[in-house]
Amino acid sequence: MTAKLIPLRRISGDITEMSDEALLAACGTGDAPALGALFDRFHTAVYRFAARLPMTDELARDDLVQATFLEIRRAAPSFRGTSSVKTWILGVAANVARHTLRAERRRRAHQARYLERITDAPELLDAQVERRKLLARVAEALAELPRDQQIAFILCDLEQLPGVEVARVLEIPEGTLWRRLHTARKAMRAAVEKATR
Amino acid sequence: MTCPSELELARAISAGDPGADPEGDPDGNRDGNRDGNREGHREGNREGHREGNREGNREGHRDGHRESNRDGNREGNRDGHRGIWAHLAACAACRATWDRTRALIDLARELPVALPPQAHREEVRTAVLAAAASVTRRPPGRAWLVPVIAGAAAAIALAYLVLPRGAAPPVVAVAAVPAHHGHGVVRPHPGARYLASASGPDEIVQLTDGVIDVEVEPLAPGERFRVVVGGAELEVRGTAFTVTANAEHLTAVAVARGRVDVKPETGAPAVLVTGQSWHVAVAAVPEQAPLVVAPPPSRSVPAPHRAGLPGPPPSPGPASPAAPRPSSPAPPPSLRAASPAAPRPASPAAPRPASPADLERAAYEPMPAGGIATAAAEPEAPIARNPEELSYDQAWEALRANDFARAASGFARVLLLAPDSALVEDAGFWRAVALARGKRSAEAMSAFRDFLDAYARSARTGEASAMLGWILIDARDYDEAERRFRAAAGDANAAVRSSALAGLDALAKRKR
């Protein structure tokens, strides 16, 4: 694995024309506009990741997004170009999620609200009702997974990020990632299929 | 024929649909390229459309192609060589696993993903940049806080004494010399005092006193330029105008051209266009003597974690008439000093008494805006507000305005921004109160428990325990409710004790 050398430099010129890597490098030098530009480019992805974590409600979601971008600013100098910036940023979000949102009680409370949101639907046709129930079961199965498996499933299967890069940014062996993913899929598959029998 | 291992299959599933070529390499590349291109186009178009410029499209296309092609090629190559897809064509069992897993993934991608409104995301963006700026040390060559008058050392020293501590030195104008700040030019009139700062594309000119003419060039999407005077704010977008302030109070705005959104400290916001002006009514100018929030009785002896912070003035009377009605949030140091932005409570007299019948209901209610005890204090020099203090202030104001969601979010932000701050204890408590008031009972329970776990010796444990007890009654968790009420029954505050006893009575009745 060869790491790319990202030059550390401050922003000059039109910020909208800068590559993600250059912005991240500038951010690593403490350049606030670069952090703002990174937020503009990637906050939707981070919000989406946060929203997909079953435990997160609006409050926790904002916390996670803020903490992620502050951590990005701190950790930017450690970016080595071995993954895309988007994968790296979502990896930071995943690590923040693992470290800051562990309280199990909180998780259960949020999980209940999350499932409520999915199943709470106005009058629907039968087929739609069935579909919603199925989705609720998927959400429930995702919520029941251990946090590491949730993250693997969200990043690889829902965000469709390359597994090799995900393993790198999560700082775990590639085999570990595939195992988590396999276990997560298997458990979710079983839960959903059980519900549809 | 040997079936692939579970991990090999897991990896292959991530790579995408199986190809027909047993070697997998050509299809792997092709699939990777195709997916990459498609994803790149889609991302690029979406980003570009959102930003509304062609650059976004071009960037998105280029980045999408580059990133996704690289990923696609790599994944395709690696997985294709394993011949798994060829195996799938021949092995019904593996193929079934594949299909079921793909179906699950497709289904999971349909899960709703609710994103907050753009305005809310802007708020978060500002908070992030403000927090980042607070720890950023700008190198001399980068800072755009430029002195207006060369050699005005004496003036800067004077301003340092007048303006917020901890902030960058303010500009004090002794002559009308224009200063270029990011997207704007500020022309201060003699004697004007202002501070310019930038958190990324969010530029703020903080005017303390005097008159400045501001000319702002058209801003790109996402960029902001604001003039802040005390609690008032002017949001501008490519315009020229004049702002007048008196002792951190906005007194007049005149727009030469363009448009300015005026958000005064009090009264309705206004939108000014070319030729229009706004003047504060004389009667509406806040008095110089600030109002501060009286501390709750439980805080009459400063908690250890507050040591070193400016202490609140003495309360004019009992500040918490109805426990466990939470006493007013302890303001951050900035609010205890002169804070013209703090809304004037309806009644500056002693807090209203509470009837015993209110006790149970009061468990869920923070002090309403009109009921917060206030007392006059000696004017003090303003103290700079760092991001967590600012967030605390905003959350506090939101709580008083019964905007519980925003209050809870703001207090949570304090916990995030400064986990070691002296405000954390209060923020944790008030976040729980805001959640309870917002009827988010499950989260409130969790927040109160977290608070009690973290601050077992807090002066607020009684209040928190009693409030948690009432929520637990609603949740029919009578055992824990009883424990919480018993813990509160020995509180130093008579009202808290009274509420706890009422809670125990209520429990006894329910058990009967």
XYZ file of C-alpha atoms in Angstrom:
709
model
C 0.000 0.000 0.000
C 1.501 3.289 -1.062
C 0.401 6.395 0.653
C -0.078 9.514 -1.381
C 1.764 12.614 -0.341
C -0.707 15.413 0.209
C 1.048 18.753 0.342
C 0.146 20.903 3.277
C -0.756 24.318 2.060
C -3.116 27.077 2.793
C -5.968 27.977 0.535
C -5.392 30.264 -2.367
C -7.626 30.832 -5.327
C -11.227 29.759 -5.777
C -12.227 27.380 -3.036
C -14.928 25.785 -5.171
C -12.329 24.575 -7.645
C -10.212 22.808 -5.076
C -10.197 19.046 -4.863
C -11.431 17.304 -1.744
C -7.891 16.263 -0.904
C -6.568 19.812 -1.185
C -9.369 21.106 0.999
C -8.634 18.498 3.617
C -4.954 19.376 3.512
C -5.753 23.045 3.952
C -8.120 22.169 6.758
C -5.233 20.389 8.446
C -3.378 23.666 8.647
C -6.259 25.247 10.496
C -7.841 26.941 7.515
C -11.412 27.722 8.512
C -12.771 28.344 4.992
C -11.513 24.896 4.028
C -13.427 23.350 6.898
C -16.499 25.287 5.827
C -16.126 24.040 2.284
C -15.694 20.462 3.478
C -18.822 20.850 5.547
C -20.697 22.091 2.499
C -19.545 19.161 0.398
C -19.933 16.347 2.864
C -22.349 17.286 5.597
C -25.226 15.654 3.754
C -23.350 12.366 3.655
C -22.535 12.620 7.349
C -26.126 13.510 8.202
C -27.326 10.574 6.147
C -24.948 8.249 7.946
C -26.078 9.635 11.304
C -29.725 9.286 10.367
C -29.194 5.677 9.411
C -27.718 4.779 12.757
C -30.810 3.456 14.525
C -30.016 5.077 17.818
C -29.827 8.603 16.598
C -32.570 11.145 16.980
C -32.337 14.745 15.902
C -30.378 15.706 18.947
C -27.824 12.941 18.735
C -27.617 13.413 14.997
C -26.582 17.049 15.346
C -24.107 16.103 18.020
C -22.590 13.495 15.790
C -22.301 15.819 12.799
C -20.690 18.558 14.827
C -18.283 16.234 16.558
C -17.364 14.664 13.243
C -16.407 17.931 11.600
C -14.471 19.109 14.615
C -12.628 15.802 14.596
C -12.017 16.173 10.862
C -10.346 19.459 11.508
C -8.158 17.887 14.180
C -7.323 14.720 12.312
C -6.930 16.167 8.808
C -3.122 16.072 8.919
C -3.301 12.303 9.383
C -5.083 11.774 6.060
C -2.747 9.799 3.819
C -4.812 9.492 0.702
C -5.367 5.757 1.005
C -9.095 6.230 0.628
C -11.377 8.814 -0.871
C -12.036 11.833 1.296
C -15.677 10.858 1.564
C -14.808 7.414 2.907
C -12.330 8.944 5.302
C -14.878 11.432 6.581
C -17.515 8.771 7.062
C -14.898 6.698 8.832
C -14.339 9.600 11.210
C -18.104 9.796 11.734
C -18.214 6.068 12.458
C -15.433 6.345 14.999
C -17.100 9.313 16.643
C -20.330 7.336 16.788
C -18.592 4.407 18.382
C -16.947 6.511 21.024
C -19.558 9.066 21.896
C -22.884 7.347 21.525
C -22.475 4.248 23.541
C -24.984 4.748 26.292
C -27.247 1.770 26.045
C -30.184 3.370 27.751
C -30.110 6.243 25.359
C -29.876 3.849 22.509
C -32.972 1.945 23.500
C -34.967 5.127 23.890
C -33.927 6.415 20.497
C -34.477 3.052 18.905
C -38.070 3.098 20.048
C -38.582 6.509 18.480
C -36.900 5.437 15.276
C -39.124 2.422 14.862
C -42.130 4.520 15.748
C -41.282 6.883 12.924
C -41.150 4.101 10.379
C -44.336 2.357 11.411
C -46.297 5.496 12.106
C -47.921 5.972 8.724
C -51.261 7.321 7.609
C -53.764 5.140 5.850
C -52.024 3.100 3.242
C -52.919 0.451 0.785
C -52.409 -3.112 1.913
C -49.322 -3.551 -0.196
C -47.840 -0.377 1.192
C -48.680 -1.469 4.692
C -46.898 -4.748 4.117
C -43.940 -2.941 2.655
C -43.783 -0.608 5.609
C -43.967 -3.496 8.020
C -41.135 -5.153 6.194
C -39.074 -1.982 6.327
C -39.838 -1.653 10.019
C -38.550 -5.171 10.487
C -35.378 -4.323 8.594
C -34.911 -1.248 10.761
C -35.515 -3.300 13.860
C -33.017 -5.918 12.745
C -30.459 -3.216 12.037
C -31.083 -1.681 15.434
C -30.512 -5.017 17.125
C -27.047 -5.435 15.649
C -23.950 -4.566 17.642
C -22.708 -1.089 16.829
C -19.669 -2.271 14.848
C -21.836 -4.418 12.609
C -24.284 -1.581 12.105
C -21.460 0.660 10.981
C -20.093 -1.958 8.601
C -23.515 -2.535 7.082
C -24.311 1.160 6.713
C -20.977 2.128 5.224
C -20.567 -0.828 2.876
C -24.103 -1.764 1.893
C -26.096 1.424 2.303
C -23.486 4.059 1.530
C -21.804 1.665 -0.894
C -18.288 2.631 0.057
C -15.439 0.328 -0.987
C -14.840 -2.237 1.730
C -11.082 -1.995 1.436
C -11.194 1.705 2.200
C -13.747 1.298 4.954
C -11.475 -1.190 6.701
C -8.612 1.276 6.442
C -10.474 4.235 7.861
C -11.940 2.149 10.657
C -8.422 0.863 11.301
C -9.441 -2.763 11.304
C -8.158 -5.673 9.202
C -10.048 -6.173 5.990
C -11.064 -9.657 7.075
C -12.621 -8.247 10.212
C -14.744 -5.917 8.166
C -15.956 -8.683 5.880
C -16.743 -10.852 8.876
C -18.755 -8.093 10.523
C -20.560 -7.474 7.288
C -21.290 -11.140 6.784
C -22.573 -11.552 10.330
C -24.696 -8.433 10.043
C -26.269 -9.482 6.769
C -26.904 -12.972 8.023
C -28.614 -11.767 11.194
C -30.723 -9.232 9.338
C -31.644 -11.697 6.649
C -32.771 -14.193 9.238
C -34.804 -11.599 11.111
C -36.546 -10.323 8.007
C -37.219 -13.748 6.556
C -38.614 -14.901 9.861
C -41.035 -11.997 9.822
C -42.216 -12.721 6.295
C -42.871 -16.417 6.804
C -16.621 -27.545 -6.994
C -15.740 -25.807 -3.764
C -18.050 -23.136 -2.489
C -16.419 -19.806 -1.579
C -15.966 -18.988 2.065
C -18.479 -16.750 3.784
C -16.038 -13.894 3.776
C -15.267 -14.277 0.111
C -18.947 -14.279 -0.633
C -19.480 -11.233 1.571
C -16.806 -9.370 -0.310
C -18.175 -10.418 -3.662
C -21.641 -9.237 -2.712
C -20.215 -5.835 -1.928
C -18.611 -5.692 -5.350
C -21.931 -5.842 -7.158
C -23.776 -8.048 -9.605
C -22.073 -11.163 -10.889
C -20.702 -11.099 -14.403
C -20.714 -13.863 -16.959
C -16.995 -14.149 -17.421
C -15.567 -16.880 -15.208
C -12.351 -14.909 -14.836
C -14.307 -11.954 -13.762
C -11.628 -9.458 -14.610
C -13.109 -7.801 -17.707
C -16.554 -7.637 -16.236
C -15.202 -6.518 -12.976
C -13.521 -3.627 -14.666
C -16.487 -2.874 -16.840
C -18.933 -3.011 -13.977
C -16.703 -0.947 -11.855
C -16.286 1.654 -14.554
C -19.942 1.705 -15.404
C -21.030 2.022 -11.795
C -18.362 4.549 -11.161
C -19.359 6.672 -14.117
C -23.005 6.496 -13.274
C -22.393 7.354 -9.656
C -20.046 10.112 -10.646
C -22.552 11.653 -13.017
C -25.290 11.424 -10.475
C -23.225 12.877 -7.634
C -21.868 15.589 -9.847
C -25.221 16.587 -11.182
C -26.782 16.593 -7.785
C -24.025 18.622 -6.197
C -23.881 20.948 -9.129
C -27.592 21.556 -9.252
C -27.698 22.212 -5.588
C -24.964 24.750 -5.732
C -26.462 26.173 -8.844
C -23.292 26.599 -10.796
C -21.546 24.900 -13.615
C -18.391 24.427 -11.656
C -20.138 22.038 -9.359
C -21.210 19.896 -12.262
C -17.769 19.785 -13.762
C -16.134 19.070 -10.436
C -18.679 16.467 -9.595
C -18.284 14.726 -12.914
C -14.545 14.760 -12.747
C -14.325 13.678 -9.141
C -17.011 11.109 -9.596
C -15.254 9.582 -12.570
C -11.901 9.560 -10.897
C -12.987 8.274 -7.508
C -15.498 5.768 -8.640
C -13.457 4.446 -11.525
C -10.583 3.842 -9.219
C -12.787 2.105 -6.696
C -14.624 0.161 -9.320
C -11.464 -0.990 -11.007
C -9.866 -2.065 -7.807
C -12.891 -3.886 -6.468
C -13.675 -5.393 -9.821
C -10.160 -6.654 -10.345
C -9.793 -8.171 -6.968
C -13.130 -9.846 -6.853
C -13.219 -10.872 -10.459
C -10.054 -12.943 -10.132
C -11.596 -15.150 -7.555
C -14.061 -16.611 -9.975
C -16.833 -16.425 -7.452
C -19.311 -15.197 -9.941
C -18.580 -18.126 -12.158
C -19.249 -20.334 -9.196
C -22.561 -18.644 -8.561
C -23.743 -19.547 -12.002
C -23.259 -23.204 -11.179
C -24.089 -23.424 -7.462
C -27.754 -22.977 -6.618
C -27.147 -22.746 -2.855
C -24.603 -19.950 -3.116
C -26.704 -18.192 -5.708
C -29.712 -18.287 -3.367
C -27.648 -16.795 -0.557
C -26.458 -14.133 -2.931
C -29.940 -13.254 -4.106
C -31.399 -13.138 -0.611
C -28.608 -10.914 0.592
C -28.923 -8.560 -2.339
C -32.667 -8.368 -1.727
C -32.050 -7.491 1.897
C -29.593 -4.756 0.948
C -31.979 -3.314 -1.614
C -34.730 -3.302 0.975
C -32.513 -1.684 3.585
C -31.661 1.094 1.146
C -35.326 2.017 1.138
C -35.238 2.856 4.827
C -36.247 6.477 5.266
C -33.422 8.897 5.881
C -34.715 12.167 7.229
C -32.358 15.089 6.843
C -32.861 18.314 8.758
C -33.948 21.481 6.958
C -31.298 23.604 5.331
C -31.678 26.364 7.903
C -30.948 23.915 10.680
C -27.901 22.621 8.872
C -26.695 26.203 8.505
C -26.994 26.571 12.243
C -24.912 23.463 12.790
C -22.384 24.688 10.249
C -21.986 27.952 12.101
C -21.573 26.124 15.393
C -18.882 23.896 13.906
C -16.960 26.793 12.447
C -17.282 28.821 15.611
C -15.977 25.940 17.664
C -13.139 25.337 15.255
C -12.249 29.013 15.212
C -12.023 29.104 18.962
C -9.112 26.721 18.908
C -7.483 27.954 15.746
C -4.478 30.125 16.089
C -4.289 32.203 12.990
C -0.801 32.750 11.678
C -0.018 36.387 11.180
C -0.082 36.168 7.424
C -3.552 34.741 7.346
C -5.518 36.749 9.812
C -7.729 39.266 8.159
C -8.197 41.251 11.267
C -6.243 44.192 10.034
C -5.622 47.363 11.963
C -7.399 50.281 10.462
C -5.040 52.872 11.732
C -1.354 52.187 11.726
C 0.281 53.173 14.930
C -2.954 53.290 16.877
C -1.470 51.267 19.679
C -3.001 53.405 22.327
C -6.403 53.091 20.781
C -6.105 49.330 20.545
C -5.018 49.158 24.134
C -8.029 51.216 25.082
C -10.310 49.007 23.081
C -8.839 45.941 24.682
C -10.004 47.278 27.986
C -13.467 47.972 26.644
C -14.201 45.043 24.427
C -14.598 41.390 25.203
C -11.680 39.616 26.811
C -10.310 36.685 24.987
C -11.320 37.970 21.578
C -8.955 39.296 18.999
C -8.012 42.920 19.514
C -10.737 45.183 18.187
C -10.314 47.881 15.676
C -10.736 51.362 17.002
C -11.120 53.961 14.350
C -9.853 57.435 14.900
C -10.240 58.408 11.282
C -12.401 57.231 8.438
C -9.979 54.862 6.797
C -11.560 51.943 4.971
C -10.584 48.418 5.957
C -11.075 45.453 3.669
C -12.509 42.402 5.368
C -13.109 39.340 3.249
C -16.115 40.209 1.152
C -16.711 43.625 2.563
C -15.194 47.012 3.136
C -15.793 48.728 6.443
C -15.397 52.492 6.621
C -15.488 53.436 10.281
C -16.391 56.936 11.304
C -13.993 58.484 13.815
C -14.358 56.863 17.201
C -16.134 53.773 15.945
C -15.166 50.543 17.664
C -15.661 47.252 15.958
C -14.252 43.775 15.760
C -14.054 41.768 12.557
C -13.750 38.032 12.505
C -14.306 35.238 10.071
C -15.250 31.635 10.622
C -14.754 30.439 7.117
C -17.266 31.915 4.732
C -19.182 33.317 7.674
C -17.883 36.808 8.286
C -18.975 38.861 11.238
C -18.361 42.491 12.057
C -19.113 43.146 15.696
C -19.852 46.822 16.198
C -19.615 48.106 19.733
C -19.900 51.811 19.377
C -20.045 54.495 16.765
C -20.860 54.533 13.091
C -19.546 52.391 10.264
C -20.310 52.368 6.576
C -20.288 48.860 5.190
C -20.068 47.801 1.599
C -20.432 44.124 0.873
C -19.810 42.559 -2.488
C -22.269 39.967 -3.779
C -21.869 36.736 -1.850
C -21.704 33.243 -3.233
C -24.114 30.584 -2.004
C -23.191 29.537 1.507
C -21.327 32.728 2.296
C -22.607 35.106 4.923
C -21.733 38.568 6.050
C -23.264 39.832 9.236
C -22.971 42.887 11.403
C -23.682 42.169 15.045
C -24.444 44.854 17.595
C -25.076 43.424 21.037
C -28.035 41.127 20.591
C -29.035 42.655 17.260
C -27.915 41.326 13.947
C -27.871 42.577 10.380
C -27.665 40.010 7.622
C -26.516 41.412 4.341
C -26.158 40.182 0.789
C -24.320 42.471 -1.524
C -25.214 45.911 -0.331
C -24.007 49.193 1.085
C -25.328 50.596 4.304
C -24.517 52.545 7.442
C -24.848 51.187 10.950
C -24.917 53.215 14.132
C -24.447 51.766 17.591
C -24.392 53.154 21.065
C -22.796 51.115 23.825
C -23.452 47.802 22.098
C -26.999 48.696 21.152
C -28.117 49.067 17.597
C -29.608 52.485 17.110
C -29.864 53.057 13.361
C -29.403 51.438 9.976
C -29.570 53.213 6.628
C -29.362 51.258 3.397
C -27.725 53.035 0.471
C -28.375 50.144 -1.876
C -29.260 46.488 -1.768
C -31.044 44.746 1.034
C -30.428 44.277 4.753
C -32.313 42.031 7.158
C -32.464 43.722 10.561
C -33.013 41.552 13.595
C -33.114 43.957 16.549
C -32.660 42.916 20.136
C -36.298 43.571 20.788
C -39.179 44.108 18.457
C -39.962 42.707 15.076
C -37.336 42.023 12.440
C -37.333 44.315 9.444
C -36.182 44.100 5.877
C -34.680 47.273 4.504
C -34.104 47.952 0.842
C -32.432 50.782 -0.997
C -33.166 54.154 0.547
C -34.851 52.794 3.646
C -33.658 53.208 7.196
C -34.401 51.821 10.627
C -34.144 53.678 13.942
C -34.602 52.324 17.383
C -37.257 54.118 19.384
C -35.758 56.087 22.203
C -37.921 54.334 24.743
C -36.833 50.974 23.474
C -33.170 51.541 24.097
C -32.264 49.219 26.934
C -31.005 50.816 30.056
C -27.368 50.630 30.814
C -27.855 48.810 34.082
C -28.038 45.166 33.125
C -30.318 42.584 34.561
C -28.956 39.338 35.718
C -30.678 36.168 36.652
C -30.726 35.407 40.282
C -29.152 32.126 41.205
C -31.387 29.363 42.485
C -31.109 28.691 46.183
C -29.292 25.469 45.553
C -26.520 27.490 44.021
C -26.310 30.103 46.712
C -23.107 28.436 47.732
C -21.099 28.227 44.545
C -20.556 24.680 43.448
C -16.954 23.576 43.416
C -16.891 23.374 39.651
C -17.775 27.031 39.468
C -14.792 28.087 41.449
C -12.950 30.809 39.706
C -15.903 32.030 37.705
C -17.549 35.337 38.399
C -20.118 34.767 41.062
C -23.725 35.769 40.658
C -25.131 38.601 42.672
C -27.212 37.734 45.704
C -30.778 36.781 45.072
C -33.433 39.223 46.217
C -35.486 36.434 47.677
C -36.323 32.796 47.375
C -35.533 31.983 43.798
C -37.140 28.627 43.549
C -40.620 28.908 44.943
C -41.877 25.575 43.747
C -39.527 22.728 43.655
C -39.012 20.570 41.806
C -39.860 23.252 39.329
C -36.370 23.755 38.087
C -34.932 27.023 39.143
C -33.798 29.257 36.352
C -30.779 28.084 34.408
C -27.601 29.459 35.771
C -26.407 31.863 33.156
C -22.892 31.525 31.871
C -20.388 34.045 33.071
C -21.116 36.254 30.125
C -24.728 36.646 31.094
C -23.932 37.458 34.615
C -22.069 40.450 33.441
C -23.609 43.144 31.357
C -25.762 41.426 28.830
C -27.934 43.781 26.885
C -29.111 40.901 24.791
C -30.805 39.219 27.686
C -34.524 39.801 27.434
C -36.012 41.783 30.217
C -38.323 39.601 32.255
C -41.879 40.772 32.656
C -41.555 41.071 36.360
C -38.240 42.019 37.833
C -39.542 41.578 41.334
C -39.238 38.549 43.539
C -40.407 35.281 42.029
C -44.058 34.483 42.204
C -45.131 32.062 44.896
C -46.380 28.679 43.893
C -49.473 27.015 45.179
C -49.093 23.552 46.647
C -51.527 22.281 44.034
C -48.979 23.087 41.394
C -46.381 20.774 42.788
C -47.016 17.759 40.658
C -47.446 19.723 37.474
C -44.435 21.815 38.329
C -42.260 18.763 38.178
C -42.255 19.115 34.437
C -42.094 22.836 34.133
C -39.123 25.122 34.190
C -39.625 28.632 35.382
C -41.621 30.518 32.778
C -40.091 33.516 31.129
C -42.036 35.998 33.191
C -41.257 34.353 36.452
C -37.533 34.422 36.547
C -36.250 36.379 39.446
C -34.058 39.268 38.520
C -32.021 41.788 40.312
C -30.061 44.777 39.289
C -26.341 44.393 39.362
C -23.412 46.653 39.122
C -22.403 47.035 35.508
C -19.376 44.984 34.687
C -17.174 44.914 31.677
C -18.523 42.517 29.066
C -16.832 39.173 28.941
C -16.171 37.366 25.709
C -18.484 34.525 24.949
C -16.848 31.416 23.686
C -18.841 28.932 21.596
C -20.087 26.855 24.496
C -21.178 29.923 26.416
C -22.887 31.263 23.356
C -24.634 27.966 22.865
C -25.632 27.909 26.516
C -27.043 31.406 26.234
C -29.048 30.487 23.179
C -30.318 27.300 24.751
C -31.308 29.173 27.829
C -33.207 31.743 25.814
C -34.890 28.949 23.882
C -35.942 27.288 27.110
C -37.439 30.505 28.372
C -39.264 30.866 25.089
C -40.643 27.335 25.465
C -38.736 26.193 22.386
C -37.755 22.955 24.055
C -36.283 21.159 21.070
C -33.888 23.998 20.375
C -33.075 24.314 24.056
C -32.266 20.625 24.381
C -30.146 20.756 21.285
C -28.310 23.828 22.504
C -27.523 22.373 25.897
C -26.356 19.193 24.213
C -24.085 21.270 22.063
C -22.456 22.676 25.188
C -21.712 19.138 26.341
C -20.178 18.444 22.986
C -18.228 21.624 22.506
C -16.665 21.761 25.921
C -16.914 18.517 27.853
C -14.553 19.901 30.469
C -16.280 23.233 30.780
C -17.743 24.504 34.009
C -21.042 24.769 32.185
C -21.369 21.058 31.582
C -23.126 20.242 34.802
C -25.761 22.905 34.288
C -26.088 22.071 30.619
C -26.689 18.421 31.451
C -29.377 19.299 33.942
C -31.153 21.799 31.715
C -30.991 19.536 28.733
C -32.913 16.975 30.750
C -35.424 19.613 31.794
C -35.870 20.765 28.208
C -36.461 17.209 27.073
C -39.017 16.681 29.814
C -40.795 19.893 28.934
C -40.772 18.882 25.308
C -42.582 15.660 26.228
C -39.632 13.579 25.123
C -40.004 11.477 28.215
C -37.780 8.564 27.263
C -34.902 10.852 26.431
C -35.575 12.986 29.485
C -35.393 9.917 31.699
C -32.130 8.958 30.114
C -30.773 12.491 30.440
C -31.758 12.788 34.099
C -30.185 9.428 34.846
C -27.016 10.420 33.026
C -26.925 13.659 34.986
C -27.447 11.921 38.314
C -24.820 9.327 37.476
C -22.294 11.963 36.489
C -23.013 14.513 39.204
C -24.005 12.562 42.260
C -22.880 15.431 44.470
C -24.479 18.203 42.494
C -26.660 20.693 44.296
C -29.306 19.805 41.740
C -29.535 16.098 42.479
C -32.660 16.600 44.546
C -34.421 18.555 41.831
C -33.327 16.099 39.175
C -34.367 13.095 41.244
C -37.799 14.502 41.942
C -38.406 15.434 38.329
C -37.234 12.034 37.201
C -39.533 10.453 39.757
C -42.594 12.117 38.242
C -41.617 11.024 34.762
C -41.112 7.493 36.016
C -44.610 7.491 37.471
C -45.961 8.261 34.028
C -43.816 5.473 32.656
C -45.231 3.180 35.347
C -41.792 2.394 36.672
C -42.915 2.739 40.257
C -39.932 1.084 41.897
C -37.396 3.468 40.461
C -39.769 6.375 40.969
C -39.907 5.561 44.648
C -36.135 5.395 44.855
C -35.815 8.753 43.146
C -38.392 10.419 45.366
C -36.746 9.009 48.459
C -33.424 10.400 47.274
C -35.040 13.811 46.854
C -36.898 13.691 50.139
C -33.786 14.737 52.034
C -32.951 17.673 49.814
C -31.970 20.925 51.432
C -34.639 22.775 49.486
C -38.000 22.562 51.197
C -39.893 22.747 47.936
C -37.957 19.815 46.525
C -38.659 17.831 49.659
C -42.310 18.737 49.402
C -42.484 17.568 45.814
C -40.747 14.321 46.689
C -43.221 13.656 49.457
C -46.089 14.434 47.104
C -44.591 11.954 44.701
C -44.371 9.284 47.350
C -48.006 9.956 48.254
C -49.017 9.642 44.634
C -47.145 6.363 44.425
C -48.829 5.057 47.548
C -52.246 5.879 46.086
C -51.456 4.131 42.843
C -50.233 1.084 44.673
C -53.466 0.954 46.639
